[in-house]
GROMACS .gro file of C-alpha atoms in nm:
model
  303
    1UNK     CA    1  -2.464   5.193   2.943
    2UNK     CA    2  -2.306   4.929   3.237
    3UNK     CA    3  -2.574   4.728   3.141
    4UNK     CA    4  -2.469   4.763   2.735
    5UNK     CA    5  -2.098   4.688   2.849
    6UNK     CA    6  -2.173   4.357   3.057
    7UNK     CA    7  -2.350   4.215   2.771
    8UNK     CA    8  -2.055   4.271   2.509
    9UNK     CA    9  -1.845   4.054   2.796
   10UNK     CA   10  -2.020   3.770   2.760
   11UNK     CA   11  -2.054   3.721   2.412
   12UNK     CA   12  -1.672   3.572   2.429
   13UNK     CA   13  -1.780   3.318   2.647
   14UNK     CA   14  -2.074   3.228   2.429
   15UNK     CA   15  -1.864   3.240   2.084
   16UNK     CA   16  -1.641   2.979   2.276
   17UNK     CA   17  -1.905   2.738   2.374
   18UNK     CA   18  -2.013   2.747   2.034
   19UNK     CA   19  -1.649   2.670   1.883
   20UNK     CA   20  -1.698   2.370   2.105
   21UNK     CA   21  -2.027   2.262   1.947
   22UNK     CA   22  -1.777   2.225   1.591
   23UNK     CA   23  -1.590   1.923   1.493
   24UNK     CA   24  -1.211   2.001   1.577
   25UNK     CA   25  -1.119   1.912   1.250
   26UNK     CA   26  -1.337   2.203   1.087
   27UNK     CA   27  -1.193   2.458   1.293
   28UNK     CA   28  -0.942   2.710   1.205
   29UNK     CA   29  -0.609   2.755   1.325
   30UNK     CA   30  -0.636   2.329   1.427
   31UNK     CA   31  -0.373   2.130   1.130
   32UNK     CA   32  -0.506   1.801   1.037
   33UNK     CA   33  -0.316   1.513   0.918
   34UNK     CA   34  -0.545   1.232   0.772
   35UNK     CA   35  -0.413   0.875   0.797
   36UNK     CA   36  -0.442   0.590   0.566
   37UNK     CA   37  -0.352   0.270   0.634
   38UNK     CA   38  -0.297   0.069   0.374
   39UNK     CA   39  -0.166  -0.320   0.461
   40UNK     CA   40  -0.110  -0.666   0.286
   41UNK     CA   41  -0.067  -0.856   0.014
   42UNK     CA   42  -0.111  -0.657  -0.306
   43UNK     CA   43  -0.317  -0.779  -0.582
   44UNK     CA   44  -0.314  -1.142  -0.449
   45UNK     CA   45  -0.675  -1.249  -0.512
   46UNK     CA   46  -0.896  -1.547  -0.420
   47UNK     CA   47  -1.275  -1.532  -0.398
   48UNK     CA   48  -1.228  -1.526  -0.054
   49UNK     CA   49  -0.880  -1.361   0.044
   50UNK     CA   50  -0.888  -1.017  -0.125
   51UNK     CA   51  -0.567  -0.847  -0.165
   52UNK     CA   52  -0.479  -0.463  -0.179
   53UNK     CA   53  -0.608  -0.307  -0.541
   54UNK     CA   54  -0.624   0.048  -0.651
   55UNK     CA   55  -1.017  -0.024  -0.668
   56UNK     CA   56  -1.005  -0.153  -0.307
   57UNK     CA   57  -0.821   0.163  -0.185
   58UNK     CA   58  -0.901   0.445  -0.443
   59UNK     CA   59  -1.216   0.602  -0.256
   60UNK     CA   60  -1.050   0.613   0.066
   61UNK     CA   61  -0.745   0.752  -0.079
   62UNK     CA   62  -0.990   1.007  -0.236
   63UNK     CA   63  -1.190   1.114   0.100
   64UNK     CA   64  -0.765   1.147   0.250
   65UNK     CA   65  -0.671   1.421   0.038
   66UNK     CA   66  -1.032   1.561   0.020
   67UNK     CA   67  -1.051   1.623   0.421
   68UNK     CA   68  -1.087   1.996   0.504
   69UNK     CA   69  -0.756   2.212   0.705
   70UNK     CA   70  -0.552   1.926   0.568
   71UNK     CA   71  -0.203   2.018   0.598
   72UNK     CA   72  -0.092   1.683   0.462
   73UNK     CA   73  -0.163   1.319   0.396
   74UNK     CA   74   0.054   1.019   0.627
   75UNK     CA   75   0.038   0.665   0.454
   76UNK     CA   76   0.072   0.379   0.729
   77UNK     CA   77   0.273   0.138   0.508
   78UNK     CA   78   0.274  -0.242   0.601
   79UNK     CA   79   0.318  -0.454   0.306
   80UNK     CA   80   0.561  -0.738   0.144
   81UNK     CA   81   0.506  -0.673  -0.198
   82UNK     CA   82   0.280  -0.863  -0.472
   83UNK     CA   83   0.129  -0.747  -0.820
   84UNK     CA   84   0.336  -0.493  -1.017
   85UNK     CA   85   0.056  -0.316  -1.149
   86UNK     CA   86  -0.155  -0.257  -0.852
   87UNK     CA   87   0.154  -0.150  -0.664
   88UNK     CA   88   0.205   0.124  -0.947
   89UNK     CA   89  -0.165   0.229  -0.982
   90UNK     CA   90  -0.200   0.305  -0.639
   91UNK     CA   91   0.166   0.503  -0.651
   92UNK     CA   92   0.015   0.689  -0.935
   93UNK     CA   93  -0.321   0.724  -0.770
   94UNK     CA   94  -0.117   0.893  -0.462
   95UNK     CA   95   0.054   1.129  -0.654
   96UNK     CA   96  -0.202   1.243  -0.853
   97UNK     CA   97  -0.402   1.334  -0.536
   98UNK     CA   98  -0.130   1.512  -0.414
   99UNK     CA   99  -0.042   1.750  -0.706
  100UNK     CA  100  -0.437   1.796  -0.723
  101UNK     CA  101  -0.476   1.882  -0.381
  102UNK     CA  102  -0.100   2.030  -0.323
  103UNK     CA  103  -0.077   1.868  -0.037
  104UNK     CA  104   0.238   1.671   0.089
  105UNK     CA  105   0.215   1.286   0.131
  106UNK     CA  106   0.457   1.149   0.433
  107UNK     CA  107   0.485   0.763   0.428
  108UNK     CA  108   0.525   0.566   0.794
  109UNK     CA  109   0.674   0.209   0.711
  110UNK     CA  110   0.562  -0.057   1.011
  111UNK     CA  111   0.703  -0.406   0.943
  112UNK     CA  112   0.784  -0.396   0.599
  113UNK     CA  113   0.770  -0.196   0.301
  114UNK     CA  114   0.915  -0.427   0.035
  115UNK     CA  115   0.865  -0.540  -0.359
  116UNK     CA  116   0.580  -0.370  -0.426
  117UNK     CA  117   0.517  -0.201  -0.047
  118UNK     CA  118   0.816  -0.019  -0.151
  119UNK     CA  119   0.689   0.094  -0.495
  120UNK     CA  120   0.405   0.268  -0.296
  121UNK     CA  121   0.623   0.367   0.011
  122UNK     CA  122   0.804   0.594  -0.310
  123UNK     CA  123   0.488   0.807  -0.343
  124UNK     CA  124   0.551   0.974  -0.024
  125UNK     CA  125   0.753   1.308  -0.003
  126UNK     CA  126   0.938   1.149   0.308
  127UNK     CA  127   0.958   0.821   0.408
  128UNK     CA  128   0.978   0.708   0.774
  129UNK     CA  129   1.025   0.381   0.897
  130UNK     CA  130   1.098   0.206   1.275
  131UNK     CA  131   1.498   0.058   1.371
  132UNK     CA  132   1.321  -0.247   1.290
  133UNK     CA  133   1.124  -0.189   0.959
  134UNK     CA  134   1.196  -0.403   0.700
  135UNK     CA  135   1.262  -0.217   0.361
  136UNK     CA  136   1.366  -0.277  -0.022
  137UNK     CA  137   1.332  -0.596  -0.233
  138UNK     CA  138   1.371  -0.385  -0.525
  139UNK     CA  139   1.298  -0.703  -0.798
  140UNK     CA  140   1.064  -0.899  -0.979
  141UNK     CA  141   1.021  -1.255  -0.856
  142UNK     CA  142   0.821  -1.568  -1.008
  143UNK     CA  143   0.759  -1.928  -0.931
  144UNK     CA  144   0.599  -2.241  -0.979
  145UNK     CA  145   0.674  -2.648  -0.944
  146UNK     CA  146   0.777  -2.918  -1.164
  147UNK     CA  147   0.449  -3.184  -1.158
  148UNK     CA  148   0.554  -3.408  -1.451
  149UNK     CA  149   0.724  -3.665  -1.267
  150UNK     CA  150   0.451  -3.705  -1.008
  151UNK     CA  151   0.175  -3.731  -1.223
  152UNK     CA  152   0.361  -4.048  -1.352
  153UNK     CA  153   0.454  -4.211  -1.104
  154UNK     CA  154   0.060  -4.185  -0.995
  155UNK     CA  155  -0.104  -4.351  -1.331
  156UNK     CA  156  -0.169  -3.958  -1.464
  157UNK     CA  157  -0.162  -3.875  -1.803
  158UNK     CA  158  -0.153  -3.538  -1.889
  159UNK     CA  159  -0.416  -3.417  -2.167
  160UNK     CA  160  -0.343  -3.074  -2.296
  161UNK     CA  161  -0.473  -2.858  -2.614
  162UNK     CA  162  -0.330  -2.522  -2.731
  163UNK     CA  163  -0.364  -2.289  -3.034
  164UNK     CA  164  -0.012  -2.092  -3.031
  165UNK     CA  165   0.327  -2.224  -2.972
  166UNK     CA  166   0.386  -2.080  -2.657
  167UNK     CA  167   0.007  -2.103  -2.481
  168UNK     CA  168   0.164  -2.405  -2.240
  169UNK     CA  169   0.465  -2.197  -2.137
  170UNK     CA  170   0.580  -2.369  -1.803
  171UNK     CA  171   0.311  -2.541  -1.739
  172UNK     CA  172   0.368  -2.741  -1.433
  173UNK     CA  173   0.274  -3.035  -1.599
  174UNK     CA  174   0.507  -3.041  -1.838
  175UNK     CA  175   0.889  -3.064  -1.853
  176UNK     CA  176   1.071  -2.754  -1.852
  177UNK     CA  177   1.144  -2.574  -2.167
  178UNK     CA  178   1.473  -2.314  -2.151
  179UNK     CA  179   1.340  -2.125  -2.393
  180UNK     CA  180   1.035  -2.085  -2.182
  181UNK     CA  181   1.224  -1.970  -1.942
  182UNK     CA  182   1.449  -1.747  -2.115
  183UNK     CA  183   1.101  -1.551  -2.208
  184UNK     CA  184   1.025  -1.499  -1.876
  185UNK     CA  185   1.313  -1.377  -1.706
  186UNK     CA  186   1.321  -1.068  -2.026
  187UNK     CA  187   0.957  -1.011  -1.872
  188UNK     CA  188   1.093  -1.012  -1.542
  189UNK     CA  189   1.401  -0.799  -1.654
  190UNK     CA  190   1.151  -0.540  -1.811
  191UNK     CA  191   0.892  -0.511  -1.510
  192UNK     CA  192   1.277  -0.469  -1.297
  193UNK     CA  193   1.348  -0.217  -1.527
  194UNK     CA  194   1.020  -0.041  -1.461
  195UNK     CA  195   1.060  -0.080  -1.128
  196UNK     CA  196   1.366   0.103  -1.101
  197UNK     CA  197   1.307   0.423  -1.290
  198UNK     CA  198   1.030   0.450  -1.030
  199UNK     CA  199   1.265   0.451  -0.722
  200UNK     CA  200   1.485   0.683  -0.899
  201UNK     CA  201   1.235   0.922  -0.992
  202UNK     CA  202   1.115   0.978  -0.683
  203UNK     CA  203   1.381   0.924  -0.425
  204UNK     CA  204   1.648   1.119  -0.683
  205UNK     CA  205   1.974   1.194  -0.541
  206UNK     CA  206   1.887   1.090  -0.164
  207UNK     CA  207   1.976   0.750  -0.294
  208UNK     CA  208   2.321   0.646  -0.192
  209UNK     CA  209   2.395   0.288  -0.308
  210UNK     CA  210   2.520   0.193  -0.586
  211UNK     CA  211   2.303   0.014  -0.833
  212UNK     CA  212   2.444  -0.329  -0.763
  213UNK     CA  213   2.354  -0.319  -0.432
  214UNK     CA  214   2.009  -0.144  -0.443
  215UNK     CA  215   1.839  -0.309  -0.698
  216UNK     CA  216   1.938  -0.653  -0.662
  217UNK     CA  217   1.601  -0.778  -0.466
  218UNK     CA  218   1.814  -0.724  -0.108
  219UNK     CA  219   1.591  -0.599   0.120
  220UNK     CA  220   1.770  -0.381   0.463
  221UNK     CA  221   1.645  -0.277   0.806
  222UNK     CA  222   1.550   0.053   0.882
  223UNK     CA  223   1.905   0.227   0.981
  224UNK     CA  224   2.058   0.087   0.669
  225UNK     CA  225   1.807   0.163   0.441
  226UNK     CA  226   1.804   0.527   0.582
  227UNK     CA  227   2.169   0.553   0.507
  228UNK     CA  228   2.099   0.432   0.158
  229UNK     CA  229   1.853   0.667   0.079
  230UNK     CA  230   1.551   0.432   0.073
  231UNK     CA  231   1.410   0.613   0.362
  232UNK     CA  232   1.449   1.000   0.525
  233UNK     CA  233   1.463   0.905   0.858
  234UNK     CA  234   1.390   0.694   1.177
  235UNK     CA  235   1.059   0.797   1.302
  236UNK     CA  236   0.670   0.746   1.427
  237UNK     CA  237   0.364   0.889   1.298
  238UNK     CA  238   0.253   1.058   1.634
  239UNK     CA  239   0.596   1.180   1.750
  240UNK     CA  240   0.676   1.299   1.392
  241UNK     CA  241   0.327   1.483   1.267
  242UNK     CA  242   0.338   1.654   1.677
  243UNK     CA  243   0.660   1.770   1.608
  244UNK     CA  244   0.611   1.901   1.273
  245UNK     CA  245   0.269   2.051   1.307
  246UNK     CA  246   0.253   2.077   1.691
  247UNK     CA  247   0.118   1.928   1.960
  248UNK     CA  248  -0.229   1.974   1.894
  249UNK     CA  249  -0.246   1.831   1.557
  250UNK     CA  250  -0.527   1.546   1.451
  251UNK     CA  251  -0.485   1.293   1.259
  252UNK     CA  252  -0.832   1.103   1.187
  253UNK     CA  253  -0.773   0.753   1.073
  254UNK     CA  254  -0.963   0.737   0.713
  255UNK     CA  255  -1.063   0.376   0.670
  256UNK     CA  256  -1.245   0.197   0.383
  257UNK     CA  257  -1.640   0.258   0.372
  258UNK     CA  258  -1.848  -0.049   0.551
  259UNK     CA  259  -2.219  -0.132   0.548
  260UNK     CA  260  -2.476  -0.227   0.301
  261UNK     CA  261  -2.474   0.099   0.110
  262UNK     CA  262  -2.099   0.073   0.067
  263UNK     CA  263  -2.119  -0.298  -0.007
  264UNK     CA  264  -2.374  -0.196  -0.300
  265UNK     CA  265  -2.194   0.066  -0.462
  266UNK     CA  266  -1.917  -0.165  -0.467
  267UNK     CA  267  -1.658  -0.026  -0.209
  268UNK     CA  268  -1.641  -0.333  -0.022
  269UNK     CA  269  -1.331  -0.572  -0.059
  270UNK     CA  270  -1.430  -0.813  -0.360
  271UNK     CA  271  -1.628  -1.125  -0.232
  272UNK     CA  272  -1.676  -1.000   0.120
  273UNK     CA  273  -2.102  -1.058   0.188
  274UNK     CA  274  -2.192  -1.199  -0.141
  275UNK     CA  275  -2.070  -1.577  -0.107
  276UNK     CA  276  -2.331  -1.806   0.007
  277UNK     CA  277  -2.205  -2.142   0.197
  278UNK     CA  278  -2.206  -2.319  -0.071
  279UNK     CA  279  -1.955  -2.089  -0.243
  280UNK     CA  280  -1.753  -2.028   0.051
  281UNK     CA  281  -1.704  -2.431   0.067
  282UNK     CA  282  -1.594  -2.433  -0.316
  283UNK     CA  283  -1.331  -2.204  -0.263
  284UNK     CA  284  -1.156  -2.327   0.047
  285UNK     CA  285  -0.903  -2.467  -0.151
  286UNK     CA  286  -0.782  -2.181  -0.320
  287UNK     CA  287  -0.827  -1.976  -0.006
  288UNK     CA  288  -0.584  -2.282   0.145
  289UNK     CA  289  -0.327  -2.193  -0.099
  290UNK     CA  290  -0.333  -1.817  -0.136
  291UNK     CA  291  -0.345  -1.835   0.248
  292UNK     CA  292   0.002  -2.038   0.211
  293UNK     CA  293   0.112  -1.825  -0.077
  294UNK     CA  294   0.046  -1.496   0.193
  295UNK     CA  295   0.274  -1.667   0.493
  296UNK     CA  296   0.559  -1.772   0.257
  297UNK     CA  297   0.577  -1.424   0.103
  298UNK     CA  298   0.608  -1.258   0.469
  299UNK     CA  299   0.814  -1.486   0.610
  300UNK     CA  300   1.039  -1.395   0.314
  301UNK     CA  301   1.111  -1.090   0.573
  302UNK     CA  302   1.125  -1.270   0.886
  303UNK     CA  303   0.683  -1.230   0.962
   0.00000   0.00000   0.00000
């Protein structure tokens, strides 16, 4: 009978040694927070500079919301802005997962969440950001140079064929045309538009600025843009998710797949292992300018 009664006090030891043996994440009782981190340029693409796509992001965004005792996603949030529609697909993408998975989705902004960072920041439940985050830009914005007068001045002449009246439209090439421009800006003032109904929907009546000085393309620090209702408050990812789900809570960093298999199935960024030298050589100029198209756009925000 003793001997019946000192075996039964072990087993507790031996159940906990085994708990050990399993993953922390896969044990009960333990919250988990996955991470993704999801940084740069958006949709800015050279064969060699890759920028942030919904098919770059999409399986890791995926694996996220999939994890097991997740009690919600956090979104690491560094990014000035770029294509409109990537920046939407990926909001959708987010918010899709979430009212699949019923799961929450807190957003951490680093340096900046602007433009189209911002658009994506909005598919969090929350939004946290740092004194010093950099936050708004709610606009469209579009460029390019005048070349007409160079090419001139350098013996060029410029040889151009179109079908369509309006194939050219501000080409650099060529002078100016108002009514070029006068096209563009209504695209601009639609995308804007678009843009807009976005923040509103999801931000809703946290926002506390007035139209004319939210969505004007001004862009705040992190104080200011909390009082505006951009953001919910000043905080970190490790002192916020601790506080919220206690000390003990993991949050495993889910990063894009690597390796060959990855790389075969296609969930590598675009170009990355396939160029050969001669390739990579061909595109150092464009990899030149999107490089110098990247710095201008972040030090936009002082980066």
């Amino acid at each position: 009978m003793t001997e019946k009664s000192d075996n039964r006090g072990r087993w507790p030891g031996l159940v906990d040694r085994l708990m050990e043996l399993i993953p922390a994440r896969l044990r009960r009782g333990i919250a988990v927070v996955p991470v993704v981190r999801l940084s740069g340029l958006i949709g800015a693409v050279t064969p060699l500079r890759p920028g942030m796509s919904l098919a770059g992001v999409a399986r890791t965004l995926e694996r996220a919301f999939a994890m097991k005792n997740a009690k919600a996603v956090a979104l690491v949030i560094n990014s000035p802005g770029g294509s409109p529609v990537q920046s939407r697909q990926i909001y959708l993408r987010i918010r899709q997962l979430a009212a699949e998975k019923k799961l929450p989705v807190l957003v951490f902004v680093e340096d900046v969440a602007a433009s189209g960072g911002y658009m994506i920041a909005c598919a969090g439940d929350e939004i946290f950001c740092d004194p010093s985050s950099i936050m708004g830009s709610i606009g469209v914005v579009g460029g390019s140079f005048g070349f007409q007068e160079l090419i001139k001045k350098v013996g060029v002449e410029r040889r151009l064929y179109t079908a369509g009246a309006h194939k050219a439209m501000l080409d650099p090439f060529l002078p100016e045309n108002p009514d070029d421009v006068a096209r563009v800006k209504a695209l601009q003032r639609e995308i804007h538009t678009i843009f807009i109904a976005l923040v509103r929907q999801s931000r809703g009546t946290r926002l506390k600025g007035s139209d004319d000085v939210l969505f004007t393309g001004e862009y705040w620090a992190g104080e200011t843009s909390v009082s505006l209702g951009l953001a919910d408050a000043i905080g970190d990812l490790r002192s916020t998710l601790r506080a919220r789900y206690g000390d003990k809570v993991l949050t495993p960093v889910v990063a894009p797949s690597t390796g060959l298999l990855s790389g075969l199935l296609g969930r590598k960024s675009a170009g990355a292992g396939t160029l050969s030298q001669v390739d990579g050589i061909a595109g150092l100029p464009d990899e030149l300018i999107s490089a110098l198209e990247s710095r201008a756009i972040w030090a936009k925000f002082g980066f």
